[in-house]
């Protein structure tokens, strides 16, 4: 157990950096255009009418950004903050912060502790992940969902890799048939 302390301290330090980058001065860093206002208005209307929209309002691109699940996830923060957008931003930033330990775990499962810490540091300081943690209209909740999907299979035993295959999930090998798995086309 004592040999895990350096890794735990490293991950804790990386999480502190990630939290600082995402949460520092959140209120003034947020971008406020018509799309963000429309999303907050849809949340406000849902709070006051009790009706969750099936689809969000039209965005500046002429399409909608979110469905009902997005509003299900954002309404508690909007309710706690009395409709204040900073509370919703805080929730989105926390969801973006969840990516760091998930990326650490997946990379550690594949390449060991050093790979886990390196990947966590990259996720913590990624400009895209940090910036999009301050946008209400951006579907930032896709990243944590995608990271969680990598954890789906769970630990089932040792991974048996196929010789020459560079693409392996953390817990079980992919079938390496280029016709059925295009993402694994480099495998023999």
Tab-separated table of C-alpha atoms in Angstrom:
chain	number	residue	atom	x	y	z
A	1	UNK	CA	0.000	0.000	0.000
A	2	UNK	CA	2.861	2.371	0.761
A	3	UNK	CA	4.069	2.209	-2.839
A	4	UNK	CA	0.818	3.838	-4.042
A	5	UNK	CA	1.327	7.047	-2.037
A	6	UNK	CA	3.418	8.875	-4.678
A	7	UNK	CA	0.809	8.109	-7.308
A	8	UNK	CA	-2.046	9.209	-5.023
A	9	UNK	CA	-0.237	12.445	-4.177
A	10	UNK	CA	0.468	13.036	-7.864
A	11	UNK	CA	-3.166	12.474	-8.801
A	12	UNK	CA	-4.331	14.749	-5.968
A	13	UNK	CA	-1.999	17.508	-7.186
A	14	UNK	CA	-3.240	17.076	-10.750
A	15	UNK	CA	-6.852	17.264	-9.528
A	16	UNK	CA	-6.062	20.508	-7.679
A	17	UNK	CA	-4.595	21.990	-10.865
A	18	UNK	CA	-7.634	20.816	-12.851
A	19	UNK	CA	-10.037	22.289	-10.291
A	20	UNK	CA	-8.195	25.601	-10.266
A	21	UNK	CA	-8.196	25.832	-14.070
A	22	UNK	CA	-11.916	25.050	-14.311
A	23	UNK	CA	-13.350	26.821	-11.267
A	24	UNK	CA	-11.183	29.908	-10.809
A	25	UNK	CA	-13.180	33.107	-11.453
A	26	UNK	CA	-15.904	31.084	-13.144
A	27	UNK	CA	-18.461	33.879	-13.220
A	28	UNK	CA	-16.351	36.293	-15.271
A	29	UNK	CA	-14.816	33.640	-17.564
A	30	UNK	CA	-18.077	32.363	-18.967
A	31	UNK	CA	-18.978	33.308	-22.496
A	32	UNK	CA	-22.390	34.919	-22.749
A	33	UNK	CA	-23.897	35.008	-26.204
A	34	UNK	CA	-27.441	34.417	-27.349
A	35	UNK	CA	-27.083	30.629	-27.191
A	36	UNK	CA	-26.122	30.626	-23.505
A	37	UNK	CA	-28.950	33.032	-22.722
A	38	UNK	CA	-31.426	30.861	-24.606
A	39	UNK	CA	-30.323	27.783	-22.667
A	40	UNK	CA	-30.660	29.588	-19.332
A	41	UNK	CA	-34.070	30.893	-20.393
A	42	UNK	CA	-35.162	27.327	-21.200
A	43	UNK	CA	-33.936	26.225	-17.746
A	44	UNK	CA	-35.702	29.161	-16.098
A	45	UNK	CA	-38.931	28.329	-17.940
A	46	UNK	CA	-38.624	24.693	-16.868
A	47	UNK	CA	-38.138	25.761	-13.249
A	48	UNK	CA	-41.177	28.009	-13.257
A	49	UNK	CA	-43.529	25.984	-15.442
A	50	UNK	CA	-42.585	22.535	-14.173
A	51	UNK	CA	-42.277	21.318	-17.768
A	52	UNK	CA	-38.956	19.989	-19.001
A	53	UNK	CA	-38.416	20.749	-22.686
A	54	UNK	CA	-38.068	17.744	-24.979
A	55	UNK	CA	-35.629	19.692	-27.143
A	56	UNK	CA	-33.742	22.843	-26.306
A	57	UNK	CA	-34.205	26.167	-28.036
A	58	UNK	CA	-32.789	26.745	-31.488
A	59	UNK	CA	-29.135	27.695	-31.468
A	60	UNK	CA	-27.480	30.357	-33.582
A	61	UNK	CA	-26.659	27.643	-36.120
A	62	UNK	CA	-30.365	26.900	-36.673
A	63	UNK	CA	-30.397	23.557	-34.875
A	64	UNK	CA	-30.928	22.590	-31.253
A	65	UNK	CA	-28.138	21.540	-28.914
A	66	UNK	CA	-29.738	19.525	-26.148
A	67	UNK	CA	-32.512	17.130	-25.367
A	68	UNK	CA	-34.455	16.490	-22.180
A	69	UNK	CA	-31.616	14.636	-20.398
A	70	UNK	CA	-29.470	17.766	-20.478
A	71	UNK	CA	-32.211	19.710	-18.709
A	72	UNK	CA	-32.721	16.872	-16.221
A	73	UNK	CA	-29.048	17.179	-15.313
A	74	UNK	CA	-28.912	20.990	-15.239
A	75	UNK	CA	-32.174	21.723	-13.409
A	76	UNK	CA	-30.895	20.877	-9.905
A	77	UNK	CA	-28.098	23.459	-10.208
A	78	UNK	CA	-30.463	26.023	-11.692
A	79	UNK	CA	-32.912	25.367	-8.845
A	80	UNK	CA	-30.221	25.597	-6.140
A	81	UNK	CA	-28.938	28.852	-7.608
A	82	UNK	CA	-32.371	30.361	-8.128
A	83	UNK	CA	-31.787	30.433	-11.876
A	84	UNK	CA	-28.304	31.964	-11.636
A	85	UNK	CA	-26.153	30.827	-14.569
A	86	UNK	CA	-23.003	30.529	-12.449
A	87	UNK	CA	-24.504	27.581	-10.590
A	88	UNK	CA	-25.125	25.777	-13.868
A	89	UNK	CA	-21.593	26.609	-15.004
A	90	UNK	CA	-20.279	25.221	-11.730
A	91	UNK	CA	-22.106	21.944	-12.343
A	92	UNK	CA	-20.773	21.729	-15.893
A	93	UNK	CA	-17.238	22.468	-14.645
A	94	UNK	CA	-17.567	19.701	-12.033
A	95	UNK	CA	-18.667	17.291	-14.751
A	96	UNK	CA	-15.617	18.326	-16.771
A	97	UNK	CA	-13.465	17.778	-13.706
A	98	UNK	CA	-14.714	14.169	-13.477
A	99	UNK	CA	-12.887	13.435	-16.716
A	100	UNK	CA	-9.457	13.678	-15.089
A	101	UNK	CA	-9.676	10.692	-12.695
A	102	UNK	CA	-11.517	8.624	-15.289
A	103	UNK	CA	-8.788	9.264	-17.870
A	104	UNK	CA	-6.190	8.486	-15.184
A	105	UNK	CA	-7.833	5.145	-14.418
A	106	UNK	CA	-8.207	4.101	-18.053
A	107	UNK	CA	-4.619	5.081	-18.939
A	108	UNK	CA	-3.307	3.421	-15.777
A	109	UNK	CA	-5.168	0.218	-16.681
A	110	UNK	CA	-3.506	0.218	-20.081
A	111	UNK	CA	-0.009	1.540	-19.406
A	112	UNK	CA	0.605	1.625	-15.666
A	113	UNK	CA	0.931	4.419	-13.103
A	114	UNK	CA	3.194	6.712	-15.156
A	115	UNK	CA	0.842	6.554	-18.150
A	116	UNK	CA	-2.129	7.226	-15.870
A	117	UNK	CA	-0.550	10.311	-14.328
A	118	UNK	CA	0.625	11.627	-17.709
A	119	UNK	CA	-2.836	11.195	-19.240
A	120	UNK	CA	-4.482	12.785	-16.186
A	121	UNK	CA	-2.156	15.780	-16.448
A	122	UNK	CA	-3.001	16.170	-20.137
A	123	UNK	CA	-6.736	15.978	-19.379
A	124	UNK	CA	-6.375	18.418	-16.486
A	125	UNK	CA	-4.568	21.038	-18.556
A	126	UNK	CA	-6.213	20.474	-21.937
A	127	UNK	CA	-7.238	23.848	-23.280
A	128	UNK	CA	-10.340	22.454	-24.919
A	129	UNK	CA	-11.547	20.619	-21.831
A	130	UNK	CA	-10.899	23.651	-19.632
A	131	UNK	CA	-12.516	26.213	-21.936
A	132	UNK	CA	-15.583	24.133	-22.706
A	133	UNK	CA	-16.168	23.675	-18.978
A	134	UNK	CA	-17.386	27.287	-18.940
A	135	UNK	CA	-19.973	27.080	-21.730
A	136	UNK	CA	-23.594	26.343	-20.991
A	137	UNK	CA	-24.578	25.724	-24.593
A	138	UNK	CA	-21.710	23.384	-25.422
A	139	UNK	CA	-22.543	19.725	-24.848
A	140	UNK	CA	-19.679	19.396	-22.374
A	141	UNK	CA	-21.423	16.513	-20.673
A	142	UNK	CA	-20.493	14.292	-23.617
A	143	UNK	CA	-16.859	14.062	-22.451
A	144	UNK	CA	-17.589	12.595	-19.001
A	145	UNK	CA	-20.108	10.237	-20.576
A	146	UNK	CA	-17.579	9.052	-23.131
A	147	UNK	CA	-14.944	8.607	-20.434
A	148	UNK	CA	-17.396	6.630	-18.289
A	149	UNK	CA	-18.219	4.423	-21.272
A	150	UNK	CA	-14.596	3.288	-21.289
A	151	UNK	CA	-15.088	2.015	-17.751
A	152	UNK	CA	-18.153	-0.002	-18.763
A	153	UNK	CA	-16.824	-3.540	-19.082
A	154	UNK	CA	-15.196	-3.552	-15.636
A	155	UNK	CA	-12.287	-5.650	-14.506
A	156	UNK	CA	-12.784	-9.232	-15.608
A	157	UNK	CA	-9.236	-10.610	-15.307
A	158	UNK	CA	-5.951	-10.274	-17.131
A	159	UNK	CA	-6.015	-8.811	-20.601
A	160	UNK	CA	-4.793	-11.132	-23.321
A	161	UNK	CA	-3.521	-8.951	-26.125
A	162	UNK	CA	-3.092	-10.160	-29.657
A	163	UNK	CA	0.490	-9.969	-30.967
A	164	UNK	CA	1.068	-6.877	-33.072
A	165	UNK	CA	-2.204	-5.179	-32.111
A	166	UNK	CA	-1.572	-1.703	-30.734
A	167	UNK	CA	-5.214	-0.873	-29.998
A	168	UNK	CA	-6.578	-2.613	-26.925
A	169	UNK	CA	-9.281	-1.490	-24.482
A	170	UNK	CA	-8.349	-1.392	-20.811
A	171	UNK	CA	-10.024	-4.640	-19.828
A	172	UNK	CA	-10.546	-6.941	-22.803
A	173	UNK	CA	-9.171	-7.277	-26.329
A	174	UNK	CA	-11.035	-6.100	-29.381
A	175	UNK	CA	-11.718	-8.516	-32.195
A	176	UNK	CA	-9.257	-7.402	-34.838
A	177	UNK	CA	-11.199	-7.842	-38.048
A	178	UNK	CA	-10.913	-4.722	-40.220
A	179	UNK	CA	-14.344	-5.447	-41.680
A	180	UNK	CA	-16.159	-5.537	-38.343
A	181	UNK	CA	-13.991	-3.135	-36.309
A	182	UNK	CA	-12.742	-0.227	-38.441
A	183	UNK	CA	-11.081	1.356	-35.389
A	184	UNK	CA	-8.848	-1.696	-35.144
A	185	UNK	CA	-7.744	-1.788	-38.780
A	186	UNK	CA	-4.047	-1.718	-37.878
A	187	UNK	CA	-4.270	-5.121	-36.219
A	188	UNK	CA	-3.140	-8.189	-38.166
